[in-house]
GROMACS .gro file of C-alpha atoms in nm:
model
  388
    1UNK     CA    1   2.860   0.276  -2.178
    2UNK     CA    2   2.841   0.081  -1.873
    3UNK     CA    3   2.537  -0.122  -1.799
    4UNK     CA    4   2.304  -0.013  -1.489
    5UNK     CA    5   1.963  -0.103  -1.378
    6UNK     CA    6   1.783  -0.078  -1.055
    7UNK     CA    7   1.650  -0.323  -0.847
    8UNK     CA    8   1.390  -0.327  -0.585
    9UNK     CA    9   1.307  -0.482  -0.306
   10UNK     CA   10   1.085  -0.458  -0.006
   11UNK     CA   11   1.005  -0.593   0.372
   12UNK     CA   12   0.744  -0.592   0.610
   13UNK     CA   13   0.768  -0.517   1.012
   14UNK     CA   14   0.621  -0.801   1.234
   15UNK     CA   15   0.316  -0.609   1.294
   16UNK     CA   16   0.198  -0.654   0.948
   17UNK     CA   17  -0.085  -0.896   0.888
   18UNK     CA   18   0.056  -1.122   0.723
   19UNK     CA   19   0.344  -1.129   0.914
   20UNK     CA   20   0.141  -1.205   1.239
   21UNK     CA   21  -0.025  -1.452   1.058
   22UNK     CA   22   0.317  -1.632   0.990
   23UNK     CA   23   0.455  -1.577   1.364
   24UNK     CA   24   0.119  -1.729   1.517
   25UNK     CA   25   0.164  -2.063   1.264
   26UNK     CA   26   0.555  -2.079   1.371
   27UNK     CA   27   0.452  -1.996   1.737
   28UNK     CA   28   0.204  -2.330   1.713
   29UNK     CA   29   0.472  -2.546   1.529
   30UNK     CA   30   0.717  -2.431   1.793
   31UNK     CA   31   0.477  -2.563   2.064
   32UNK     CA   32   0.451  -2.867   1.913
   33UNK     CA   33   0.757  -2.939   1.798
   34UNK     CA   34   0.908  -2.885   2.176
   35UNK     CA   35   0.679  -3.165   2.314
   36UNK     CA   36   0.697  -3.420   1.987
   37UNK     CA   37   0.966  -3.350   1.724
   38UNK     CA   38   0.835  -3.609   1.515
   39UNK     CA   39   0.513  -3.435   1.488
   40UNK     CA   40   0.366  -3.352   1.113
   41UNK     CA   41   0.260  -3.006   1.128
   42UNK     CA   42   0.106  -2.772   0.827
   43UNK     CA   43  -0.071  -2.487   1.066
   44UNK     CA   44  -0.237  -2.164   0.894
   45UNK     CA   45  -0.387  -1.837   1.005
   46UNK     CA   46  -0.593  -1.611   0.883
   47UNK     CA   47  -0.693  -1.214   1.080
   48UNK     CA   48  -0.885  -0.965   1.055
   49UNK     CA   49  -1.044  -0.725   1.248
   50UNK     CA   50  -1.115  -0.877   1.588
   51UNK     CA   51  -1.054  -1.269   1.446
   52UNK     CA   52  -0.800  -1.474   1.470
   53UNK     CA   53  -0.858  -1.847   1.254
   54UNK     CA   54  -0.649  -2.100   1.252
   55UNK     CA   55  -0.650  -2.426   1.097
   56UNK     CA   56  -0.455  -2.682   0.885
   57UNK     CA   57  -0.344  -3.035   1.005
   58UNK     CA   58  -0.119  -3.213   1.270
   59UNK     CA   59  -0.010  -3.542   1.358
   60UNK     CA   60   0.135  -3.611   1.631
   61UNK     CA   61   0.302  -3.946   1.766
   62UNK     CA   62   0.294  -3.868   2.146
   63UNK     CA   63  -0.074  -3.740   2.345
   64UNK     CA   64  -0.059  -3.398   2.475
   65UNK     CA   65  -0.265  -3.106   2.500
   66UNK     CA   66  -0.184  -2.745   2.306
   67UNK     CA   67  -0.323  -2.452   2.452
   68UNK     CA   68  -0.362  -2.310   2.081
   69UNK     CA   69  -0.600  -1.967   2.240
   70UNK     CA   70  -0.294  -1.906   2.502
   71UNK     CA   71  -0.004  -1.946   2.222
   72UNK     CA   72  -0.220  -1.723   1.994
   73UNK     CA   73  -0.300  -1.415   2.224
   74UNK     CA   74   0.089  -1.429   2.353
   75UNK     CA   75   0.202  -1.389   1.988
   76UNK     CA   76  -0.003  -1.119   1.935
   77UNK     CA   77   0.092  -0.958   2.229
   78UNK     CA   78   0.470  -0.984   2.179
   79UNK     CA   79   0.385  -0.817   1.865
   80UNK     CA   80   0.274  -0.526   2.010
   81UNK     CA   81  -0.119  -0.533   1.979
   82UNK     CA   82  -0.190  -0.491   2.326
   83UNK     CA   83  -0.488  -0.173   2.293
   84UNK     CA   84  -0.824  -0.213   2.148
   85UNK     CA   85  -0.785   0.179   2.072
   86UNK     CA   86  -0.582   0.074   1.754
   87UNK     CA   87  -0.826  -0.154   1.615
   88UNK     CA   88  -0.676  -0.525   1.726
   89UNK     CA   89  -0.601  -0.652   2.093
   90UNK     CA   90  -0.450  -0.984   2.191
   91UNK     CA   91  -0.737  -0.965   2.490
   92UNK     CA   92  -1.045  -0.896   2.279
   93UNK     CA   93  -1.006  -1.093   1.960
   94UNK     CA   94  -1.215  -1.361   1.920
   95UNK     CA   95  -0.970  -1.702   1.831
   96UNK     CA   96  -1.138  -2.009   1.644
   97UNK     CA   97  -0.966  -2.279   1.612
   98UNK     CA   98  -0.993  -2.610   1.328
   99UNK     CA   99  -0.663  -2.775   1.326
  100UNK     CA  100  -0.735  -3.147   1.250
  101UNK     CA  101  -0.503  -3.436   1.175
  102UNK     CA  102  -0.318  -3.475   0.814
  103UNK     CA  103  -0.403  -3.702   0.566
  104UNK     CA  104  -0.292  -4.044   0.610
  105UNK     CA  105  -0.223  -4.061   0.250
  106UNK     CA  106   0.024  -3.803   0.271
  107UNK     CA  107   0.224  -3.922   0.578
  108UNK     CA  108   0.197  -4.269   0.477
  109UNK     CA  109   0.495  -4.130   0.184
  110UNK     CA  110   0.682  -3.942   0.430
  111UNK     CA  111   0.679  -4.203   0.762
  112UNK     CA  112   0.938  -4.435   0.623
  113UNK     CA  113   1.140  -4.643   0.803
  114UNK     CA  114   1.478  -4.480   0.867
  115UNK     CA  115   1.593  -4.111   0.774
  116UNK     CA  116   1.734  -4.210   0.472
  117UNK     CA  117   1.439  -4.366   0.343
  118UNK     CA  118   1.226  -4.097   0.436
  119UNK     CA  119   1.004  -3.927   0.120
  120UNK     CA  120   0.990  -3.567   0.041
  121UNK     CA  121   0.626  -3.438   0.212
  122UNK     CA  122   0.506  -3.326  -0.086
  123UNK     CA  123   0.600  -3.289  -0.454
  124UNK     CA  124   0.789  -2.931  -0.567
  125UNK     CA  125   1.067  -2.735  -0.685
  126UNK     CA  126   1.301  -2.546  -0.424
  127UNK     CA  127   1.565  -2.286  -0.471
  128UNK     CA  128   1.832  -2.176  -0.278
  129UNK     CA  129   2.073  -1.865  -0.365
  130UNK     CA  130   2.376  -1.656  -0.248
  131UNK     CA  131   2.608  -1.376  -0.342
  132UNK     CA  132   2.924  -1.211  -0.243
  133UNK     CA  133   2.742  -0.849  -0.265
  134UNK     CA  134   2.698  -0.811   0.111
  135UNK     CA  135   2.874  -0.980   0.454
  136UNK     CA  136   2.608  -1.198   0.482
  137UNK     CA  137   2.580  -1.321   0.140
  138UNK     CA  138   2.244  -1.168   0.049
  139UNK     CA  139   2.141  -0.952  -0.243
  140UNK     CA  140   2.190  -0.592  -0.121
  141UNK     CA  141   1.848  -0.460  -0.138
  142UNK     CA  142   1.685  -0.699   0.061
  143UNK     CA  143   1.904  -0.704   0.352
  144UNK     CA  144   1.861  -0.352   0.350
  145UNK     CA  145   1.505  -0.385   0.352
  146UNK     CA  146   1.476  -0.637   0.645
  147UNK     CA  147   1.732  -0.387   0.885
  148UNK     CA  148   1.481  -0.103   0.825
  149UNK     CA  149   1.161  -0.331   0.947
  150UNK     CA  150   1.363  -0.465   1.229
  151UNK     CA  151   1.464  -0.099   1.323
  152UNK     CA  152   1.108   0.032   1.319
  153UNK     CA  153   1.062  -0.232   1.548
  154UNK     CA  154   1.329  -0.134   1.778
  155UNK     CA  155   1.284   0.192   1.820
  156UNK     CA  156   0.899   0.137   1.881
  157UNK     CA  157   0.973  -0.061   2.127
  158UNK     CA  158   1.222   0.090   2.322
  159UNK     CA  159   1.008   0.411   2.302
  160UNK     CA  160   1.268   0.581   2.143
  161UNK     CA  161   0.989   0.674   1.880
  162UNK     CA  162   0.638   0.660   2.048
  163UNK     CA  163   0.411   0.764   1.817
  164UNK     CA  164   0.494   0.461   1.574
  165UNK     CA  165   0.244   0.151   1.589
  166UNK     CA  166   0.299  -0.222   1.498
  167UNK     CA  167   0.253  -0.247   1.186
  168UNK     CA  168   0.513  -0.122   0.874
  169UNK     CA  169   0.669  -0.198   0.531
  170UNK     CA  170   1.035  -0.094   0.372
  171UNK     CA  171   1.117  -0.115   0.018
  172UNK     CA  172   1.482   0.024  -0.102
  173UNK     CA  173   1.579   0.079  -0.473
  174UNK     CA  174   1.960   0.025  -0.519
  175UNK     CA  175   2.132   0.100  -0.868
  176UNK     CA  176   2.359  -0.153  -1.003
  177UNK     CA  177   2.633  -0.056  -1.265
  178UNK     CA  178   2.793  -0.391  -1.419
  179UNK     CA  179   2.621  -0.605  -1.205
  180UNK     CA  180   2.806  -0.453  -0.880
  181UNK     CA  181   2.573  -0.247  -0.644
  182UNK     CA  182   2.686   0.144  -0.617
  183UNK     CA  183   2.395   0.377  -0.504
  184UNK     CA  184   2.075   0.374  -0.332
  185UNK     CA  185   1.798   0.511  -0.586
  186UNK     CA  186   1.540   0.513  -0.306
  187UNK     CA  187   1.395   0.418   0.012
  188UNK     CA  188   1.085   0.393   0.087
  189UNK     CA  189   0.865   0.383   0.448
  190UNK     CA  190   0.553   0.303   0.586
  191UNK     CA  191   0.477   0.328   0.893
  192UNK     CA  192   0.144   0.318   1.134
  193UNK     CA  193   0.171   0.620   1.417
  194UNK     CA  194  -0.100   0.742   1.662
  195UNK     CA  195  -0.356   0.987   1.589
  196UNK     CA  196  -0.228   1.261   1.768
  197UNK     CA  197   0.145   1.333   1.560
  198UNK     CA  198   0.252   1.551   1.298
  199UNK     CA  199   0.361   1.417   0.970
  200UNK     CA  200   0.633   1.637   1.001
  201UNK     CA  201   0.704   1.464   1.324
  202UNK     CA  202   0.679   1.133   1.171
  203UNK     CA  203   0.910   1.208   0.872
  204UNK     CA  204   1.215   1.338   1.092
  205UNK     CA  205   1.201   1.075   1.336
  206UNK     CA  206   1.180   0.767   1.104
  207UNK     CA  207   1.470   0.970   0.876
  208UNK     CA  208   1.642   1.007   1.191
  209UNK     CA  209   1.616   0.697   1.378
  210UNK     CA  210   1.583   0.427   1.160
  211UNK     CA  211   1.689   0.535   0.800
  212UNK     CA  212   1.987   0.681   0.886
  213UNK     CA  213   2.116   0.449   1.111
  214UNK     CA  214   2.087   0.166   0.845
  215UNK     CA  215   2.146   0.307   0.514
  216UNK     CA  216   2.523   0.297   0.463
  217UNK     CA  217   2.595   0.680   0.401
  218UNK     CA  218   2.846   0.578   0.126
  219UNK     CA  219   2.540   0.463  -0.069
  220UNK     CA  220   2.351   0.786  -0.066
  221UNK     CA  221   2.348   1.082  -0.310
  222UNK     CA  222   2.174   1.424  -0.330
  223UNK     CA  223   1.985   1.220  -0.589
  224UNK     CA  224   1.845   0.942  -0.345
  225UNK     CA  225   1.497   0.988  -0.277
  226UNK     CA  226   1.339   0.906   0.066
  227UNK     CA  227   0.952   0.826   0.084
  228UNK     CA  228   0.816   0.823   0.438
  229UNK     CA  229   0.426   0.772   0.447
  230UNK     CA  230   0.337   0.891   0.172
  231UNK     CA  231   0.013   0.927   0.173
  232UNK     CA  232   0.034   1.173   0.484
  233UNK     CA  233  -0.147   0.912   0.757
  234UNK     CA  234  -0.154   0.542   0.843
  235UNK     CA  235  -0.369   0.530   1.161
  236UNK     CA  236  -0.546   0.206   1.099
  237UNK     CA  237  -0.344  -0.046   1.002
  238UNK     CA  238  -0.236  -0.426   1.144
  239UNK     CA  239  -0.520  -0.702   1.061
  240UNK     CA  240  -0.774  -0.407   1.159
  241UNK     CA  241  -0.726  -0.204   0.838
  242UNK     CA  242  -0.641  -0.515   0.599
  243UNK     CA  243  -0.673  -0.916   0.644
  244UNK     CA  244  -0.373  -1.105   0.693
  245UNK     CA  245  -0.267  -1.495   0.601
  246UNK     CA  246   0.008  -1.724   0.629
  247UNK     CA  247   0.242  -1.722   0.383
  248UNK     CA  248   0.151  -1.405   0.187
  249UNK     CA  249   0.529  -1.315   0.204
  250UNK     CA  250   0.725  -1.556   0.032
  251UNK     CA  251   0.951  -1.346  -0.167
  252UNK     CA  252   1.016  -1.114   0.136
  253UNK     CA  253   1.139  -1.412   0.344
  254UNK     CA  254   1.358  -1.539   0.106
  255UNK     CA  255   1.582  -1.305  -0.127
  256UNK     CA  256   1.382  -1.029  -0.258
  257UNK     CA  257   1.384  -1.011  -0.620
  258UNK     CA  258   1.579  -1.303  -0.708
  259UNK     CA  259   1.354  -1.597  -0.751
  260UNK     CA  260   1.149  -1.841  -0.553
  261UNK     CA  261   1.036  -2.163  -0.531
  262UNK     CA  262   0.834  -2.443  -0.399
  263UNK     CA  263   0.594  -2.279  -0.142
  264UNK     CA  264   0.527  -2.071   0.203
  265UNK     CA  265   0.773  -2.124   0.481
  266UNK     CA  266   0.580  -2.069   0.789
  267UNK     CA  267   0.343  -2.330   1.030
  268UNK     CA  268   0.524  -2.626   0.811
  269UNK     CA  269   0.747  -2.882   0.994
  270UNK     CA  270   1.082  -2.993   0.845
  271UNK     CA  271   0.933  -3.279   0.643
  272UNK     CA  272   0.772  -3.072   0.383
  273UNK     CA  273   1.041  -3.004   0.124
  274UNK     CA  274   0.912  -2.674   0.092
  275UNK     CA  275   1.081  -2.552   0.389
  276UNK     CA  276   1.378  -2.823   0.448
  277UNK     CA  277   1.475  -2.820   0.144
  278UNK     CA  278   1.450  -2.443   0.071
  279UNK     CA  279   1.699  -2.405   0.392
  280UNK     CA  280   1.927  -2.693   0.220
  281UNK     CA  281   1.980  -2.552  -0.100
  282UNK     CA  282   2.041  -2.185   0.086
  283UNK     CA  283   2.324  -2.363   0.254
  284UNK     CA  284   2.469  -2.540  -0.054
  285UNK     CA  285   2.448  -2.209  -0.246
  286UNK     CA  286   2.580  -1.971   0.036
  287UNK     CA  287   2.903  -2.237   0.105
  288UNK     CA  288   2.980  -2.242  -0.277
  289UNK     CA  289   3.022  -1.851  -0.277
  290UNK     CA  290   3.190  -1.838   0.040
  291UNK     CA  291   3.457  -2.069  -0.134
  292UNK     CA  292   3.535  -1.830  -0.423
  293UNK     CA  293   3.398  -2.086  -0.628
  294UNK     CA  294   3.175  -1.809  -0.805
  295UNK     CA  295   3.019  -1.426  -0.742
  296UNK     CA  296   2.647  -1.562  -0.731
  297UNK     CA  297   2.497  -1.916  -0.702
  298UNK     CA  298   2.129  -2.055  -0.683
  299UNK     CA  299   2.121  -2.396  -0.635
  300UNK     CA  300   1.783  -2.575  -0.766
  301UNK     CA  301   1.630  -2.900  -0.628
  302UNK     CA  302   1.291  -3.093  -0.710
  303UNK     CA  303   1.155  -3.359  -0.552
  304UNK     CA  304   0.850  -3.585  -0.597
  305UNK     CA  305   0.591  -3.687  -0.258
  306UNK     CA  306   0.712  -3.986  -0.103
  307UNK     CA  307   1.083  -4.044  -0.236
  308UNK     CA  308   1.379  -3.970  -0.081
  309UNK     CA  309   1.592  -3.878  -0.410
  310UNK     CA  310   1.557  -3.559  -0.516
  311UNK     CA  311   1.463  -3.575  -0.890
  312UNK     CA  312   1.710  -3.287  -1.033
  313UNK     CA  313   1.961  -3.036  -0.862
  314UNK     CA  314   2.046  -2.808  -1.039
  315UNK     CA  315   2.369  -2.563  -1.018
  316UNK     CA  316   2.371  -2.181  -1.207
  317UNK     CA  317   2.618  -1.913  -1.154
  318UNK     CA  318   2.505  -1.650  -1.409
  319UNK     CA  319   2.906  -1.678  -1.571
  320UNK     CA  320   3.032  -1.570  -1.253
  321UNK     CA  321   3.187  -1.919  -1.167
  322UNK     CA  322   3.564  -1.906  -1.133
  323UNK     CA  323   3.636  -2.259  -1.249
  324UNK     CA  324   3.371  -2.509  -1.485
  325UNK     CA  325   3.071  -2.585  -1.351
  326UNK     CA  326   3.056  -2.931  -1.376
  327UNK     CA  327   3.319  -2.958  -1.130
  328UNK     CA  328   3.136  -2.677  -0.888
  329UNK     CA  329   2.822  -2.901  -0.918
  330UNK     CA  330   3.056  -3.237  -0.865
  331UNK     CA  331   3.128  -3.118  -0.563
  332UNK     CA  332   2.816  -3.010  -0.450
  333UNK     CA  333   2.684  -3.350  -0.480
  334UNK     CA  334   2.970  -3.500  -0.320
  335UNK     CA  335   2.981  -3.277   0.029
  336UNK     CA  336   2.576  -3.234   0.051
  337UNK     CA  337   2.281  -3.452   0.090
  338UNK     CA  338   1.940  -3.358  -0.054
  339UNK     CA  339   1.721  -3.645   0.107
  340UNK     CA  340   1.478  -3.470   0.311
  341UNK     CA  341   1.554  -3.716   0.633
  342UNK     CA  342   1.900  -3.637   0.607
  343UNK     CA  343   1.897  -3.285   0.575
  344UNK     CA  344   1.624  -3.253   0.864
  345UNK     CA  345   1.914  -3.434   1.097
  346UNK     CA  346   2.178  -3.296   0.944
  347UNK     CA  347   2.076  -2.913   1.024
  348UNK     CA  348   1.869  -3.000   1.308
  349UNK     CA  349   1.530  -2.888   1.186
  350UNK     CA  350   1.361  -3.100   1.447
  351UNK     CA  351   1.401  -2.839   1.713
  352UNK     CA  352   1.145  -2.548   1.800
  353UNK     CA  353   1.298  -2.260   1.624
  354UNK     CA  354   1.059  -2.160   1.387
  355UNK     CA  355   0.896  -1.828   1.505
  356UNK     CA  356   1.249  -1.639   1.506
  357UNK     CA  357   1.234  -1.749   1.161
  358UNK     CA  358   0.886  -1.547   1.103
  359UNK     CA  359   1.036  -1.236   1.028
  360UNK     CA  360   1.309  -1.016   0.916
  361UNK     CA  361   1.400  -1.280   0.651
  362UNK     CA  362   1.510  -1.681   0.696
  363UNK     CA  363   1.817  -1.630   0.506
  364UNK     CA  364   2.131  -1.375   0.578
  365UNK     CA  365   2.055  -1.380   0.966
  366UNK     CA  366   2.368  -1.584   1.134
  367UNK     CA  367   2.159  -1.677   1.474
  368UNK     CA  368   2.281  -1.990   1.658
  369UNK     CA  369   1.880  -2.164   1.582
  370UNK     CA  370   1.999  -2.124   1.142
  371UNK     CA  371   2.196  -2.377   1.091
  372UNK     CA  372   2.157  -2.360   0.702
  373UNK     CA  373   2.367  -2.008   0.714
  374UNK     CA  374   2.698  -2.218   0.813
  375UNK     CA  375   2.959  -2.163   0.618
  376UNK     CA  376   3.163  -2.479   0.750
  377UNK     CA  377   3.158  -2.674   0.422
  378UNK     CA  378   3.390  -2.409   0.216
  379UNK     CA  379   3.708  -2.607   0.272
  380UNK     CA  380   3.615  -2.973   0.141
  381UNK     CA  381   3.456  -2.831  -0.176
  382UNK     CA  382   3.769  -2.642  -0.207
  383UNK     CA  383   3.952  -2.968  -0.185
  384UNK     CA  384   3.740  -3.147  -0.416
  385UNK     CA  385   3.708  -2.928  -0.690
  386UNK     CA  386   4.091  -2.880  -0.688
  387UNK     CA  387   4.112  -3.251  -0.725
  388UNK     CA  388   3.833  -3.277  -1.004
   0.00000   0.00000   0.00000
């Protein structure tokens, strides 16, 4: 008998909460990080109905001033919370603001000297992972997932399906037999409309619109099931009908139900390991794969705060490694560098690209601003583990 099992996973439109919690931090790190790339920046946010509060620390090395209540209200508008009729309204909310400057204990570990010498921002473990299930190197179900947000988003926007609303979650079920992905088991829907449409309405437009035109028709059975609002209406929704915070989302921006580490992405600048090194070890894992050097790779790295040296990196292939690997992992440490300095110049972290990052996923997105998605390492660890 051949071994199956399903596995989940789920995303969340930028409308969500949380989600607009995460693009308002990014949105503030952006800002920053455009006038002082050298700037230390851990920014949260927290919403609810009618508040927006943000807070955290940043140090900067140049004097400027950051019109935080503009950069706030223009994220929220972008999002789509433009009417005070739906419960949250980039006009009306009130914005408080208690961003102070970090620690001098902590920077004093990461402001060393030159990039090689510079210390990981704080202590943790980070993971990175790939496989050869999809074109872009992701686990099926997730990128799946992420192109049914983004296309709620799409066609709300472009009007193509008025009634819908901001805010919006995905989660597809896809059957695996031997490890391979062969069916979707389900997909599932949420979606927040206006008061005045049908469900009916609501069902054959999302169905329609969005879940056809993502769901590979190859995949689906008269067995797949399709779950759109289930519980017949989602009228409130967005930070009025639940709170929202930064960083809520971790295992939706990385790679679903495969594991995680370290912490939250979002409002943190390139020195905290968390995020630099998260994006490093993507790259190392996603470059082994696209080498044939093995089906699936996750790639783990701990550091401690204040030193450059990572304390372990770690290299597993779940038996799907095409030669030993020692020689995979030889090779790894060989064409990659794991001090945080390094890998902040190396993929150019310094630069304000963080709020395209906010949603939709940081990994299996090839946009010009993600460096860590190259796959321009492939042919020297070829070379090198033919030589080992």
């Amino acid at each position: 008998m051949k071994f199956r099992k399903i596995i989940a996973s789920e995303s969340v439109t930028e409308g969500h909460p949380d989600k607009v919690c995460d693009q308002i931090s990014d949105a503030i790190l952006d800002a920053i990080l455009s006038v002082d790339p050298n700037a230390h920046v851990a920014c949260e946010t927290f919403v609810t109905t009618g508040l927006v509060l943000v807070g955290g620390e940043i140090t900067t090395t140049k004097k400027f001033i950051i019109d935080y209540d503009k950069i706030v209200r223009d994220t929220i508008k972008g999002i789509g919370y433009d009417d005070s009729s739906i419960g949250f309204d980039y006009r009306g909310c009130a914005v408080i603001n208690t961003i102070h400057s970090q620690s001098p204990d902590i920077s004093q570990g990461v402001r060393k000297g030159e990039k090689e010498e510079q210390g990981a921002g704080d202590q943790g473990i980070m993971i990175g992972y790939a496989t050869n299930e999809t074109a872009e190197y992701m686990p099926l179900p997730i990128i799946l997932a992420h192109k049914l947000t983004a296309k709620l988003s799409e066609v709300r926007k472009k009007g193509i399906l008025p009634f819908l609303k901001p805010d919006g979650k995905s989660l597809v079920a896809v059957e695996y037999e031997e490890n391979k992905p062969f069916r979707i088991e389900a997909v599932v829907i949420a979606a927040q409309h206006i008061e005045d449409v049908t469900q009916e309405e609501i069902v054959k437009g999302i169905i329609n619109e969005v879940v056809h035109q993502v769901i590979p028709k190859n995949l689906m059975d008269t067995e797949t099931k399709i779950y759109i609002n289930r519980t017949g209406r989602f009228v409130v929704g967005g930070p009025h009908g639940d709170s929202g915070l930064t960083g809520r989302k971790i295992i939706v921006d990385t790679y679903g139900q495969h594991s995680h580490g370290g912490g939250a992405f979002s409002g943190k600048d390139p020195s905290k390991v968390d995020r630099s090194a998260s994006y490093a070890a993507r790259y190392v894992a996603k470059n082994v794969v696209a080498a044939e050097l093995a089906d699936k790779c996750e790639v783990q790295v701990s550091y401690c705060i204040g030193e450059p040296e990572p304390l372990s990196v770690n290299i597993e292939c779940f038996n799907t490694e095409k030669t030993q690997i020692n020689k995979i992992r030889e090779a790894v440490m060989r064409v990659f560098e794991f001090r945080p300095g390094v890998i902040v110049e190396q993929l150019e972290l310094k630069r304000p690209i963080y709020l395209k990052t906010a949603c939709y996923g940081h990994f299996g997105r090839n946009l010009p601003e993600f460096t860590w998605e190259k796959t321009d390492k492939v042919e020297e660890l070829k070379r090198i583990v033919s030589e080992l």
